[in-house]
C-alpha atoms as a printed R data frame, in Angstrom:
    type eleno elety resid chain resno      x       y       z
1   ATOM     1    CA   UNK     A     1 30.354   0.117  -1.227
2   ATOM     2    CA   UNK     A     2 31.815   3.364   0.066
3   ATOM     3    CA   UNK     A     3 29.120   6.048   0.077
4   ATOM     4    CA   UNK     A     4 29.894   9.116  -1.969
5   ATOM     5    CA   UNK     A     5 28.653  12.605  -1.225
6   ATOM     6    CA   UNK     A     6 25.393  13.286  -3.069
7   ATOM     7    CA   UNK     A     7 26.297  15.181  -6.218
8   ATOM     8    CA   UNK     A     8 24.661  18.585  -6.591
9   ATOM     9    CA   UNK     A     9 23.407  18.849 -10.125
10  ATOM    10    CA   UNK     A    10 21.279  21.121 -12.241
11  ATOM    11    CA   UNK     A    11 18.293  19.758 -14.109
12  ATOM    12    CA   UNK     A    12 20.390  19.877 -17.261
13  ATOM    13    CA   UNK     A    13 22.643  17.200 -15.805
14  ATOM    14    CA   UNK     A    14 19.904  14.672 -16.461
15  ATOM    15    CA   UNK     A    15 21.325  14.386 -19.964
16  ATOM    16    CA   UNK     A    16 23.350  11.221 -20.343
17  ATOM    17    CA   UNK     A    17 26.779  11.585 -21.896
18  ATOM    18    CA   UNK     A    18 27.615   9.079 -24.600
19  ATOM    19    CA   UNK     A    19 30.553   7.084 -23.337
20  ATOM    20    CA   UNK     A    20 32.619   3.983 -23.842
21  ATOM    21    CA   UNK     A    21 33.709   1.185 -21.552
22  ATOM    22    CA   UNK     A    22 31.713  -0.528 -18.832
23  ATOM    23    CA   UNK     A    23 29.680   2.581 -17.986
24  ATOM    24    CA   UNK     A    24 28.645   3.327 -21.551
25  ATOM    25    CA   UNK     A    25 25.020   4.370 -21.900
26  ATOM    26    CA   UNK     A    26 22.854   5.837 -24.651
27  ATOM    27    CA   UNK     A    27 22.510   9.606 -24.728
28  ATOM    28    CA   UNK     A    28 19.073  11.137 -24.291
29  ATOM    29    CA   UNK     A    29 17.532  14.413 -23.243
30  ATOM    30    CA   UNK     A    30 15.885  14.776 -19.865
31  ATOM    31    CA   UNK     A    31 12.075  14.772 -19.998
32  ATOM    32    CA   UNK     A    32 10.341  17.818 -18.565
33  ATOM    33    CA   UNK     A    33  9.158  17.488 -14.946
34  ATOM    34    CA   UNK     A    34  5.734  15.893 -14.622
35  ATOM    35    CA   UNK     A    35  2.984  17.243 -12.395
36  ATOM    36    CA   UNK     A    36  2.410  14.826  -9.497
37  ATOM    37    CA   UNK     A    37 -0.715  12.671  -9.489
38  ATOM    38    CA   UNK     A    38 -2.166  12.824  -5.986
39  ATOM    39    CA   UNK     A    39 -5.263  11.519  -4.205
40  ATOM    40    CA   UNK     A    40 -8.044  14.057  -3.847
41  ATOM    41    CA   UNK     A    41 -9.827  12.490  -0.853
42  ATOM    42    CA   UNK     A    42 -8.475  13.189   1.653
43  ATOM    43    CA   UNK     A    43 -6.291  15.891   0.173
44  ATOM    44    CA   UNK     A    44 -2.707  16.368   1.329
45  ATOM    45    CA   UNK     A    45 -1.322  19.441  -0.348
46  ATOM    46    CA   UNK     A    46  1.979  19.294   1.535
47  ATOM    47    CA   UNK     A    47  2.757  15.749   0.415
48  ATOM    48    CA   UNK     A    48  1.716  16.484  -3.140
49  ATOM    49    CA   UNK     A    49  4.067  19.462  -3.207
50  ATOM    50    CA   UNK     A    50  6.821  17.376  -1.609
51  ATOM    51    CA   UNK     A    51  7.015  15.117  -4.658
52  ATOM    52    CA   UNK     A    52  6.595  17.834  -7.261
53  ATOM    53    CA   UNK     A    53  9.161  18.826  -9.879
54  ATOM    54    CA   UNK     A    54 10.309  15.336 -10.843
55  ATOM    55    CA   UNK     A    55 12.420  14.131 -12.511
56  ATOM    56    CA   UNK     A    56 15.231  16.151 -10.996
57  ATOM    57    CA   UNK     A    57 18.907  15.543 -10.355
58  ATOM    58    CA   UNK     A    58 18.386  13.357  -7.279
59  ATOM    59    CA   UNK     A    59 15.173  11.501  -8.103
60  ATOM    60    CA   UNK     A    60 13.511  10.424 -11.334
61  ATOM    61    CA   UNK     A    61 10.298   9.072  -9.751
62  ATOM    62    CA   UNK     A    62  8.526   8.994  -6.397
63  ATOM    63    CA   UNK     A    63  5.695   6.794  -5.129
64  ATOM    64    CA   UNK     A    64  4.095   7.540  -1.742
65  ATOM    65    CA   UNK     A    65  1.347   5.966   0.365
66  ATOM    66    CA   UNK     A    66  0.132   7.419   3.660
67  ATOM    67    CA   UNK     A    67 -2.346   5.611   5.888
68  ATOM    68    CA   UNK     A    68 -3.696   5.546   9.413
69  ATOM    69    CA   UNK     A    69 -6.623   6.777  11.461
70  ATOM    70    CA   UNK     A    70 -7.063   9.934   9.388
71  ATOM    71    CA   UNK     A    71 -7.534   8.016   6.144
72  ATOM    72    CA   UNK     A    72 -5.343   6.987   3.246
73  ATOM    73    CA   UNK     A    73 -3.510   9.054   0.635
74  ATOM    74    CA   UNK     A    74 -1.299   8.179  -2.289
75  ATOM    75    CA   UNK     A    75  0.688  10.096  -4.828
76  ATOM    76    CA   UNK     A    76  3.163   9.566  -7.644
77  ATOM    77    CA   UNK     A    77  5.487  11.852  -9.549
78  ATOM    78    CA   UNK     A    78  8.251  11.738 -12.137
79  ATOM    79    CA   UNK     A    79  8.757   9.242 -14.925
80  ATOM    80    CA   UNK     A    80  9.040   5.486 -15.405
81  ATOM    81    CA   UNK     A    81 12.199   5.949 -17.433
82  ATOM    82    CA   UNK     A    82 14.199   8.800 -18.916
83  ATOM    83    CA   UNK     A    83 13.955   7.499 -22.475
84  ATOM    84    CA   UNK     A    84 10.187   7.464 -22.928
85  ATOM    85    CA   UNK     A    85  9.334  10.093 -20.305
86  ATOM    86    CA   UNK     A    86  6.119   8.225 -19.454
87  ATOM    87    CA   UNK     A    87  4.498   9.258 -16.184
88  ATOM    88    CA   UNK     A    88  5.396   7.270 -13.063
89  ATOM    89    CA   UNK     A    89  3.246   4.189 -12.466
90  ATOM    90    CA   UNK     A    90  1.809   4.141  -8.910
91  ATOM    91    CA   UNK     A    91  1.675   0.330  -9.048
92  ATOM    92    CA   UNK     A    92  5.212  -0.122 -10.376
93  ATOM    93    CA   UNK     A    93  7.594  -2.670  -8.899
94  ATOM    94    CA   UNK     A    94 11.003  -1.657  -7.587
95  ATOM    95    CA   UNK     A    95 13.956  -3.063  -5.682
96  ATOM    96    CA   UNK     A    96 12.952  -2.826  -2.019
97  ATOM    97    CA   UNK     A    97 16.470  -3.329  -0.638
98  ATOM    98    CA   UNK     A    98 16.787  -3.867   3.091
99  ATOM    99    CA   UNK     A    99 13.055  -3.742   3.736
100 ATOM   100    CA   UNK     A   100 13.511  -7.439   2.894
101 ATOM   101    CA   UNK     A   101 14.791  -7.773   6.464
102 ATOM   102    CA   UNK     A   102 11.302  -7.093   7.814
103 ATOM   103    CA   UNK     A   103 10.051 -10.156   5.938
104 ATOM   104    CA   UNK     A   104 13.008 -12.288   7.044
105 ATOM   105    CA   UNK     A   105 12.553 -11.288  10.685
106 ATOM   106    CA   UNK     A   106  8.826 -12.007  10.517
107 ATOM   107    CA   UNK     A   107  9.479 -15.443   9.004
108 ATOM   108    CA   UNK     A   108 11.940 -16.334  11.778
109 ATOM   109    CA   UNK     A   109  9.535 -15.081  14.462
110 ATOM   110    CA   UNK     A   110  6.698 -17.152  13.001
111 ATOM   111    CA   UNK     A   111  8.905 -20.222  13.124
112 ATOM   112    CA   UNK     A   112  9.670 -19.336  16.747
113 ATOM   113    CA   UNK     A   113  5.962 -19.044  17.502
114 ATOM   114    CA   UNK     A   114  5.475 -22.512  16.014
115 ATOM   115    CA   UNK     A   115  8.207 -23.943  18.245
116 ATOM   116    CA   UNK     A   116 10.615 -24.623  15.376
117 ATOM   117    CA   UNK     A   117 13.188 -21.996  16.375
118 ATOM   118    CA   UNK     A   118 14.418 -20.967  19.833
119 ATOM   119    CA   UNK     A   119 15.489 -17.320  19.789
120 ATOM   120    CA   UNK     A   120 17.845 -17.875  22.717
121 ATOM   121    CA   UNK     A   121 19.560 -20.855  21.110
122 ATOM   122    CA   UNK     A   122 22.956 -20.620  19.461
123 ATOM   123    CA   UNK     A   123 22.836 -20.482  15.685
124 ATOM   124    CA   UNK     A   124 25.199 -23.462  15.856
125 ATOM   125    CA   UNK     A   125 22.300 -25.613  17.057
126 ATOM   126    CA   UNK     A   126 20.696 -25.189  13.644
127 ATOM   127    CA   UNK     A   127 23.798 -24.704  11.485
128 ATOM   128    CA   UNK     A   128 26.524 -26.816  13.135
129 ATOM   129    CA   UNK     A   129 30.067 -25.717  12.352
130 ATOM   130    CA   UNK     A   130 28.975 -22.415  10.833
131 ATOM   131    CA   UNK     A   131 31.056 -20.107  13.022
132 ATOM   132    CA   UNK     A   132 34.015 -22.154  14.201
133 ATOM   133    CA   UNK     A   133 36.364 -21.826  17.195
134 ATOM   134    CA   UNK     A   134 37.019 -18.083  16.936
135 ATOM   135    CA   UNK     A   135 33.480 -17.424  18.136
136 ATOM   136    CA   UNK     A   136 33.890 -18.448  21.775
137 ATOM   137    CA   UNK     A   137 30.666 -16.771  22.958
138 ATOM   138    CA   UNK     A   138 27.567 -18.347  21.402
139 ATOM   139    CA   UNK     A   139 25.795 -16.216  18.801
140 ATOM   140    CA   UNK     A   140 22.062 -16.628  19.331
141 ATOM   141    CA   UNK     A   141 19.238 -16.286  16.836
142 ATOM   142    CA   UNK     A   142 18.183 -13.142  18.697
143 ATOM   143    CA   UNK     A   143 21.686 -11.693  18.282
144 ATOM   144    CA   UNK     A   144 21.274 -12.056  14.530
145 ATOM   145    CA   UNK     A   145 17.790 -10.524  14.553
146 ATOM   146    CA   UNK     A   146 18.873  -7.381  16.443
147 ATOM   147    CA   UNK     A   147 22.366  -7.011  14.935
148 ATOM   148    CA   UNK     A   148 24.334  -7.799  18.106
149 ATOM   149    CA   UNK     A   149 26.121 -10.896  16.736
150 ATOM   150    CA   UNK     A   150 29.595  -9.407  16.260
151 ATOM   151    CA   UNK     A   151 29.940 -11.213  12.910
152 ATOM   152    CA   UNK     A   152 31.825  -9.097  10.406
153 ATOM   153    CA   UNK     A   153 30.623  -8.222   6.891
154 ATOM   154    CA   UNK     A   154 31.343 -10.690   4.131
155 ATOM   155    CA   UNK     A   155 33.004 -10.214   0.774
156 ATOM   156    CA   UNK     A   156 31.458  -8.238  -2.062
157 ATOM   157    CA   UNK     A   157 32.438  -7.596  -5.662
158 ATOM   158    CA   UNK     A   158 34.295  -4.422  -4.699
159 ATOM   159    CA   UNK     A   159 34.230  -1.114  -2.858
160 ATOM   160    CA   UNK     A   160 33.379   1.310  -5.655
161 ATOM   161    CA   UNK     A   161 30.325   1.639  -7.842
162 ATOM   162    CA   UNK     A   162 32.437   0.950 -10.916
163 ATOM   163    CA   UNK     A   163 33.687  -2.359  -9.495
164 ATOM   164    CA   UNK     A   164 30.222  -3.456  -8.417
165 ATOM   165    CA   UNK     A   165 28.621  -2.405 -11.701
166 ATOM   166    CA   UNK     A   166 31.136  -4.469 -13.680
167 ATOM   167    CA   UNK     A   167 29.829  -7.583 -11.857
168 ATOM   168    CA   UNK     A   168 26.128  -6.735 -12.027
169 ATOM   169    CA   UNK     A   169 25.299  -9.918 -13.969
170 ATOM   170    CA   UNK     A   170 27.539 -12.197 -11.897
171 ATOM   171    CA   UNK     A   171 26.440 -14.376  -8.975
172 ATOM   172    CA   UNK     A   172 28.003 -14.063  -5.534
173 ATOM   173    CA   UNK     A   173 26.351 -16.766  -3.433
174 ATOM   174    CA   UNK     A   174 25.173 -16.162   0.132
175 ATOM   175    CA   UNK     A   175 27.231 -19.178   1.219
176 ATOM   176    CA   UNK     A   176 30.415 -17.558  -0.092
177 ATOM   177    CA   UNK     A   177 29.532 -14.276   1.594
178 ATOM   178    CA   UNK     A   178 28.960 -15.993   4.947
179 ATOM   179    CA   UNK     A   179 32.146 -18.079   4.699
180 ATOM   180    CA   UNK     A   180 34.220 -14.966   4.043
181 ATOM   181    CA   UNK     A   181 32.621 -13.182   6.998
182 ATOM   182    CA   UNK     A   182 33.203 -16.033   9.426
183 ATOM   183    CA   UNK     A   183 36.847 -16.329   8.332
184 ATOM   184    CA   UNK     A   184 37.486 -12.821   9.654
185 ATOM   185    CA   UNK     A   185 36.519 -13.787  13.190
186 ATOM   186    CA   UNK     A   186 34.233 -11.742  15.455
187 ATOM   187    CA   UNK     A   187 34.425  -7.964  15.599
188 ATOM   188    CA   UNK     A   188 33.127  -8.036  19.191
189 ATOM   189    CA   UNK     A   189 31.599 -10.457  21.671
190 ATOM   190    CA   UNK     A   190 27.979 -11.260  20.857
191 ATOM   191    CA   UNK     A   191 25.543  -9.103  22.812
192 ATOM   192    CA   UNK     A   192 28.048  -6.382  23.738
193 ATOM   193    CA   UNK     A   193 27.419  -3.971  20.873
194 ATOM   194    CA   UNK     A   194 25.003  -3.370  18.025
195 ATOM   195    CA   UNK     A   195 26.213  -3.075  14.435
196 ATOM   196    CA   UNK     A   196 23.772  -3.105  11.556
197 ATOM   197    CA   UNK     A   197 25.024  -5.514   8.884
198 ATOM   198    CA   UNK     A   198 23.486  -7.565   6.085
199 ATOM   199    CA   UNK     A   199 25.420 -10.649   7.167
200 ATOM   200    CA   UNK     A   200 23.098 -11.218  10.130
201 ATOM   201    CA   UNK     A   201 20.090 -11.616   7.869
202 ATOM   202    CA   UNK     A   202 21.961 -13.645   5.291
203 ATOM   203    CA   UNK     A   203 22.595 -16.206   8.043
204 ATOM   204    CA   UNK     A   204 18.939 -16.005   9.108
205 ATOM   205    CA   UNK     A   205 18.022 -16.936   5.530
206 ATOM   206    CA   UNK     A   206 20.207 -20.018   5.888
207 ATOM   207    CA   UNK     A   207 18.494 -20.787   9.207
208 ATOM   208    CA   UNK     A   208 15.056 -20.644   7.594
209 ATOM   209    CA   UNK     A   209 16.151 -23.065   4.878
210 ATOM   210    CA   UNK     A   210 17.734 -25.506   7.343
211 ATOM   211    CA   UNK     A   211 14.749 -25.577   9.710
212 ATOM   212    CA   UNK     A   212 12.077 -25.906   7.011
213 ATOM   213    CA   UNK     A   213 13.976 -27.912   4.407
214 ATOM   214    CA   UNK     A   214 12.728 -25.546   1.712
215 ATOM   215    CA   UNK     A   215 14.084 -22.471  -0.035
216 ATOM   216    CA   UNK     A   216 14.109 -19.077   1.628
217 ATOM   217    CA   UNK     A   217 11.935 -17.607  -1.131
218 ATOM   218    CA   UNK     A   218  9.241 -20.274  -0.807
219 ATOM   219    CA   UNK     A   219  9.153 -20.056   2.997
220 ATOM   220    CA   UNK     A   220  9.168 -16.253   3.141
221 ATOM   221    CA   UNK     A   221  6.270 -16.341   0.696
222 ATOM   222    CA   UNK     A   222  4.366 -18.966   2.698
223 ATOM   223    CA   UNK     A   223  4.990 -17.477   6.121
224 ATOM   224    CA   UNK     A   224  4.760 -13.751   5.340
225 ATOM   225    CA   UNK     A   225  3.907 -12.602   1.811
226 ATOM   226    CA   UNK     A   226  0.836 -14.774   1.349
227 ATOM   227    CA   UNK     A   227 -0.739 -14.031   4.760
228 ATOM   228    CA   UNK     A   228 -0.128 -10.317   4.217
229 ATOM   229    CA   UNK     A   229 -1.716 -10.382   0.748
230 ATOM   230    CA   UNK     A   230  1.496  -9.265  -0.976
231 ATOM   231    CA   UNK     A   231  0.639 -10.638  -4.421
232 ATOM   232    CA   UNK     A   232  3.040  -8.407  -6.356
233 ATOM   233    CA   UNK     A   233  6.165  -9.082  -4.279
234 ATOM   234    CA   UNK     A   234  8.778 -11.720  -5.062
235 ATOM   235    CA   UNK     A   235 12.415 -12.716  -4.607
236 ATOM   236    CA   UNK     A   236 14.408 -12.686  -7.869
237 ATOM   237    CA   UNK     A   237 17.223 -15.083  -6.991
238 ATOM   238    CA   UNK     A   238 19.934 -14.690  -9.643
239 ATOM   239    CA   UNK     A   239 17.618 -13.069 -12.220
240 ATOM   240    CA   UNK     A   240 18.923  -9.531 -12.827
241 ATOM   241    CA   UNK     A   241 15.631  -8.298 -14.259
242 ATOM   242    CA   UNK     A   242 12.548  -6.852 -12.575
243 ATOM   243    CA   UNK     A   243  9.479  -8.716 -13.773
244 ATOM   244    CA   UNK     A   244  6.279  -6.861 -14.624
245 ATOM   245    CA   UNK     A   245  5.668  -3.094 -14.759
246 ATOM   246    CA   UNK     A   246  8.524  -1.279 -13.039
247 ATOM   247    CA   UNK     A   247 10.480   1.953 -12.894
248 ATOM   248    CA   UNK     A   248 14.009   2.061 -14.203
249 ATOM   249    CA   UNK     A   249 16.776   3.043 -11.811
250 ATOM   250    CA   UNK     A   250 19.780   5.270 -12.531
251 ATOM   251    CA   UNK     A   251 23.088   5.978 -10.811
252 ATOM   252    CA   UNK     A   252 24.785   9.376 -11.085
253 ATOM   253    CA   UNK     A   253 28.463   8.850 -11.911
254 ATOM   254    CA   UNK     A   254 30.768  11.903 -11.724
255 ATOM   255    CA   UNK     A   255 33.205  12.155 -14.627
256 ATOM   256    CA   UNK     A   256 36.730  13.554 -14.707
257 ATOM   257    CA   UNK     A   257 35.625  16.628 -16.674
258 ATOM   258    CA   UNK     A   258 33.207  17.660 -13.919
259 ATOM   259    CA   UNK     A   259 30.050  16.480 -15.679
260 ATOM   260    CA   UNK     A   260 27.832  13.640 -14.516
261 ATOM   261    CA   UNK     A   261 26.568  10.604 -16.374
262 ATOM   262    CA   UNK     A   262 23.419   8.757 -15.366
263 ATOM   263    CA   UNK     A   263 23.905   5.020 -15.792
264 ATOM   264    CA   UNK     A   264 20.911   2.678 -16.020
265 ATOM   265    CA   UNK     A   265 21.247   0.203 -13.130
266 ATOM   266    CA   UNK     A   266 17.841  -1.467 -13.361
267 ATOM   267    CA   UNK     A   267 19.224  -4.890 -14.230
268 ATOM   268    CA   UNK     A   268 21.342  -6.255 -11.396
269 ATOM   269    CA   UNK     A   269 21.916  -9.719  -9.926
270 ATOM   270    CA   UNK     A   270 21.487  -9.180  -6.164
271 ATOM   271    CA   UNK     A   271 21.896 -12.816  -5.094
272 ATOM   272    CA   UNK     A   272 24.497 -11.794  -2.506
273 ATOM   273    CA   UNK     A   273 21.886  -9.622  -0.729
274 ATOM   274    CA   UNK     A   274 19.355 -12.502  -0.597
275 ATOM   275    CA   UNK     A   275 17.406 -12.601   2.696
276 ATOM   276    CA   UNK     A   276 18.986  -9.280   3.668
277 ATOM   277    CA   UNK     A   277 17.923  -7.238   0.657
278 ATOM   278    CA   UNK     A   278 16.875  -8.827  -2.653
279 ATOM   279    CA   UNK     A   279 13.082  -8.382  -2.494
280 ATOM   280    CA   UNK     A   280 11.146  -6.726  -5.325
281 ATOM   281    CA   UNK     A   281  7.871  -5.153  -4.247
282 ATOM   282    CA   UNK     A   282  5.329  -2.326  -4.605
283 ATOM   283    CA   UNK     A   283  4.283   0.441  -2.230
284 ATOM   284    CA   UNK     A   284  0.831  -1.136  -1.834
285 ATOM   285    CA   UNK     A   285  2.357  -4.467  -0.838
286 ATOM   286    CA   UNK     A   286  4.731  -2.859   1.664
287 ATOM   287    CA   UNK     A   287  1.781  -1.045   3.195
288 ATOM   288    CA   UNK     A   288 -0.008  -4.399   3.468
289 ATOM   289    CA   UNK     A   289  3.081  -5.868   5.122
290 ATOM   290    CA   UNK     A   290  3.391  -3.303   7.900
291 ATOM   291    CA   UNK     A   291 -0.360  -3.272   8.521
292 ATOM   292    CA   UNK     A   292 -0.608  -7.059   8.765
293 ATOM   293    CA   UNK     A   293  2.497  -7.293  10.945
294 ATOM   294    CA   UNK     A   294  1.631  -4.588  13.446
295 ATOM   295    CA   UNK     A   295 -1.939  -5.849  13.784
296 ATOM   296    CA   UNK     A   296 -0.652  -9.301  14.763
297 ATOM   297    CA   UNK     A   297 -1.963 -11.166  11.723
298 ATOM   298    CA   UNK     A   298  1.439 -12.638  10.806
299 ATOM   299    CA   UNK     A   299  3.489 -12.866  14.006
300 ATOM   300    CA   UNK     A   300  1.577 -13.509  17.254
301 ATOM   301    CA   UNK     A   301  2.450 -12.294  20.725
302 ATOM   302    CA   UNK     A   302  4.843 -12.668  22.481
303 ATOM   303    CA   UNK     A   303  7.107 -13.062  19.431
304 ATOM   304    CA   UNK     A   304  5.759  -9.840  17.918
305 ATOM   305    CA   UNK     A   305  7.281  -7.984  20.922
306 ATOM   306    CA   UNK     A   306 10.709  -8.684  19.392
307 ATOM   307    CA   UNK     A   307  9.888  -6.234  16.599
308 ATOM   308    CA   UNK     A   308  9.243  -3.461  19.139
309 ATOM   309    CA   UNK     A   309 12.159  -4.182  21.474
310 ATOM   310    CA   UNK     A   310 15.705  -2.892  21.197
311 ATOM   311    CA   UNK     A   311 18.392  -4.655  23.270
312 ATOM   312    CA   UNK     A   312 18.850  -3.251  26.765
313 ATOM   313    CA   UNK     A   313 22.215  -2.188  28.134
314 ATOM   314    CA   UNK     A   314 23.749  -1.209  24.778
315 ATOM   315    CA   UNK     A   315 24.374   2.503  24.372
316 ATOM   316    CA   UNK     A   316 22.706   3.933  21.295
317 ATOM   317    CA   UNK     A   317 20.890   0.695  20.405
318 ATOM   318    CA   UNK     A   318 18.077   1.400  17.927
319 ATOM   319    CA   UNK     A   319 17.574  -1.849  15.986
320 ATOM   320    CA   UNK     A   320 14.974  -4.450  16.908
321 ATOM   321    CA   UNK     A   321 14.064  -7.606  15.004
322 ATOM   322    CA   UNK     A   322 13.791  -6.274  11.449
323 ATOM   323    CA   UNK     A   323 12.997  -2.664  12.362
324 ATOM   324    CA   UNK     A   324 14.525   0.569  13.666
325 ATOM   325    CA   UNK     A   325 13.133   2.633  16.530
326 ATOM   326    CA   UNK     A   326 12.947   6.328  15.667
327 ATOM   327    CA   UNK     A   327 11.450   9.069  17.805
328 ATOM   328    CA   UNK     A   328 10.244  12.253  16.145
329 ATOM   329    CA   UNK     A   329  8.595  15.124  18.006
330 ATOM   330    CA   UNK     A   330  7.576  12.851  20.853
331 ATOM   331    CA   UNK     A   331  6.148  10.050  18.694
332 ATOM   332    CA   UNK     A   332  7.901   6.704  18.307
333 ATOM   333    CA   UNK     A   333  7.954   5.244  14.800
334 ATOM   334    CA   UNK     A   334  9.169   1.799  13.792
335 ATOM   335    CA   UNK     A   335 10.713   1.905  10.360
336 ATOM   336    CA   UNK     A   336 12.905   0.183   7.818
337 ATOM   337    CA   UNK     A   337 14.714   1.763   4.916
338 ATOM   338    CA   UNK     A   338 16.279   0.061   1.936
339 ATOM   339    CA   UNK     A   339 18.630   1.120  -0.809
340 ATOM   340    CA   UNK     A   340 19.886  -0.566  -3.959
341 ATOM   341    CA   UNK     A   341 21.579   1.282  -6.826
342 ATOM   342    CA   UNK     A   342 18.789   3.283  -8.457
343 ATOM   343    CA   UNK     A   343 16.193   2.718  -5.727
344 ATOM   344    CA   UNK     A   344 15.444   3.987  -2.197
345 ATOM   345    CA   UNK     A   345 12.555   2.681  -0.117
346 ATOM   346    CA   UNK     A   346 11.150   3.296   3.362
347 ATOM   347    CA   UNK     A   347  8.386   1.827   5.497
348 ATOM   348    CA   UNK     A   348  7.388   3.510   8.773
349 ATOM   349    CA   UNK     A   349  4.503   3.209  11.206
350 ATOM   350    CA   UNK     A   350  3.456   3.816  14.761
351 ATOM   351    CA   UNK     A   351  2.929   0.635  16.759
352 ATOM   352    CA   UNK     A   352 -0.823   1.286  16.946
353 ATOM   353    CA   UNK     A   353 -0.977   1.928  13.169
354 ATOM   354    CA   UNK     A   354 -2.366   5.425  13.708
355 ATOM   355    CA   UNK     A   355  0.036   6.420  10.932
356 ATOM   356    CA   UNK     A   356  1.730   4.397   8.206
357 ATOM   357    CA   UNK     A   357  4.068   5.736   5.530
358 ATOM   358    CA   UNK     A   358  5.614   3.945   2.555
359 ATOM   359    CA   UNK     A   359  7.614   5.524  -0.203
360 ATOM   360    CA   UNK     A   360  9.831   4.422  -3.062
361 ATOM   361    CA   UNK     A   361 12.170   6.711  -4.942
362 ATOM   362    CA   UNK     A   362 14.059   6.140  -8.154
363 ATOM   363    CA   UNK     A   363 17.141   7.602  -6.502
364 ATOM   364    CA   UNK     A   364 20.205   8.582  -8.538
365 ATOM   365    CA   UNK     A   365 22.565   8.015  -5.583
366 ATOM   366    CA   UNK     A   366 20.723   5.586  -3.330
367 ATOM   367    CA   UNK     A   367 23.817   4.483  -1.412
368 ATOM   368    CA   UNK     A   368 24.839   8.005  -0.438
369 ATOM   369    CA   UNK     A   369 24.902   8.862   3.274
370 ATOM   370    CA   UNK     A   370 23.398  12.327   2.811
371 ATOM   371    CA   UNK     A   371 19.583  12.287   2.696
372 ATOM   372    CA   UNK     A   372 17.735  12.386  -0.593
373 ATOM   373    CA   UNK     A   373 15.998  15.807  -0.655
374 ATOM   374    CA   UNK     A   374 12.717  14.312  -1.900
375 ATOM   375    CA   UNK     A   375 12.766  11.777   0.941
376 ATOM   376    CA   UNK     A   376 13.328  14.589   3.431
377 ATOM   377    CA   UNK     A   377 10.372  16.548   2.045
378 ATOM   378    CA   UNK     A   378  8.149  13.463   2.191
379 ATOM   379    CA   UNK     A   379  9.027  12.813   5.832
380 ATOM   380    CA   UNK     A   380  8.507  16.444   6.811
381 ATOM   381    CA   UNK     A   381  5.109  16.575   5.102
382 ATOM   382    CA   UNK     A   382  3.883  13.192   6.347
383 ATOM   383    CA   UNK     A   383  5.051  13.406   9.965
384 ATOM   384    CA   UNK     A   384  4.373  17.038  10.779
C-alpha cells in the first residue's frame, strides 16, 4: 500500500461522517480525552504525559510497558472504541503486525540450533523448485532472515487503502503471494543488498512447515510462544476477528470535501501477511518475548548471535534476523516495529536488557511514513 502523508486533524475530526459505499460507517461523536492510567511505583511523569490527551486525531489508544534495571512501568490512555468511549484496557489484544517476524526468526533459529535447518543452505534444499532458473545465485536461509535475498514483493489486493479495504474479508494465500513474487525474478543478486520485505518471512513460514511437517502457527507456538509464556498471543489464520478483549482500530480516510472519515478496520483477514505479520498479541506478551529471547531462554548461542548481527559489507545495512539495529545517543537498541491498518506496535531493548520498551497504539494512519506523534513522545520519554 502506498503510504499517505499523515493527515493533520483537529479533535473535532474524530466525528465519523455518515457515508455510503464500501467505506460507509456509523456516525458518532468523539469521546472526551481520558486521563492516562499510569503506574505509581516507580513513577515516570514524562511517559505518563507522553500518552496524555487521547483519543486525538492520530491515536485513539496507547498502551506502554517499560522495563529494565531501573524497574518496570506501565501506562494506558485513550479508549477501547469510539462508540462506547470506555477507557483503554491495558491487557487488550491488538494486531502486532511485523513484530511477528521476531517470532518467525526465533523459530527458524531454534530449528537451526536443533540441527534441522542450515542457515547457509539454499532455500531450495528445503523447498525444491521454489525459485526457479531466474535465481542463478542461491538464496540461503540467512539471506531470508536478514532481508538480503533479492526476492521481490508479491501480489496484494491493491495499492490504495480503498482497494485493500474492499478485500478485507477475502483470503490471499501465502502460496499465491510467493508464486507472484518469484515470477518477477530477482531484484538483485542475493547477498549484495538489503531490502526489507515481507516476502522473506513468508517463505520462512513455508520453510518451518516443510521441515517440521506441521503448521506454522502450531510450530511458532511450540518453539517460541509457549517457552516465552505468551499465553495471550495467537495467529488468526483467515479469521478476520480479534478474539478476546481488544481495542478497535480506525483508519483516517480523507474525503473530497476536505473532511476526514474514520473507518473501523478492526476486522481484517491478514492471511497474506502470515509469518511476516499476522500475529495478535498484548504488550505484556511482547515484553515476555523480548526478555526471554535476549536472555537466551528460547534461542541458544551461537544462533542467538544472528539476532544481533547485521550483514557485513552492505552499505546502510541495519536488519538482523528478525530485528533492526538502532543507535540513539550512543546506546544500541534492537527493535522491531509493526503496522496494520488501525494498529502500530514497537518492541525495543538493549542487548543486556537494561532497558525494554513495548508500546501499542490504535493508530489512525498506521501505514503512513511520517511518525505518529504519540509514538515519538513515547520514545523521547522512555529513551532520554
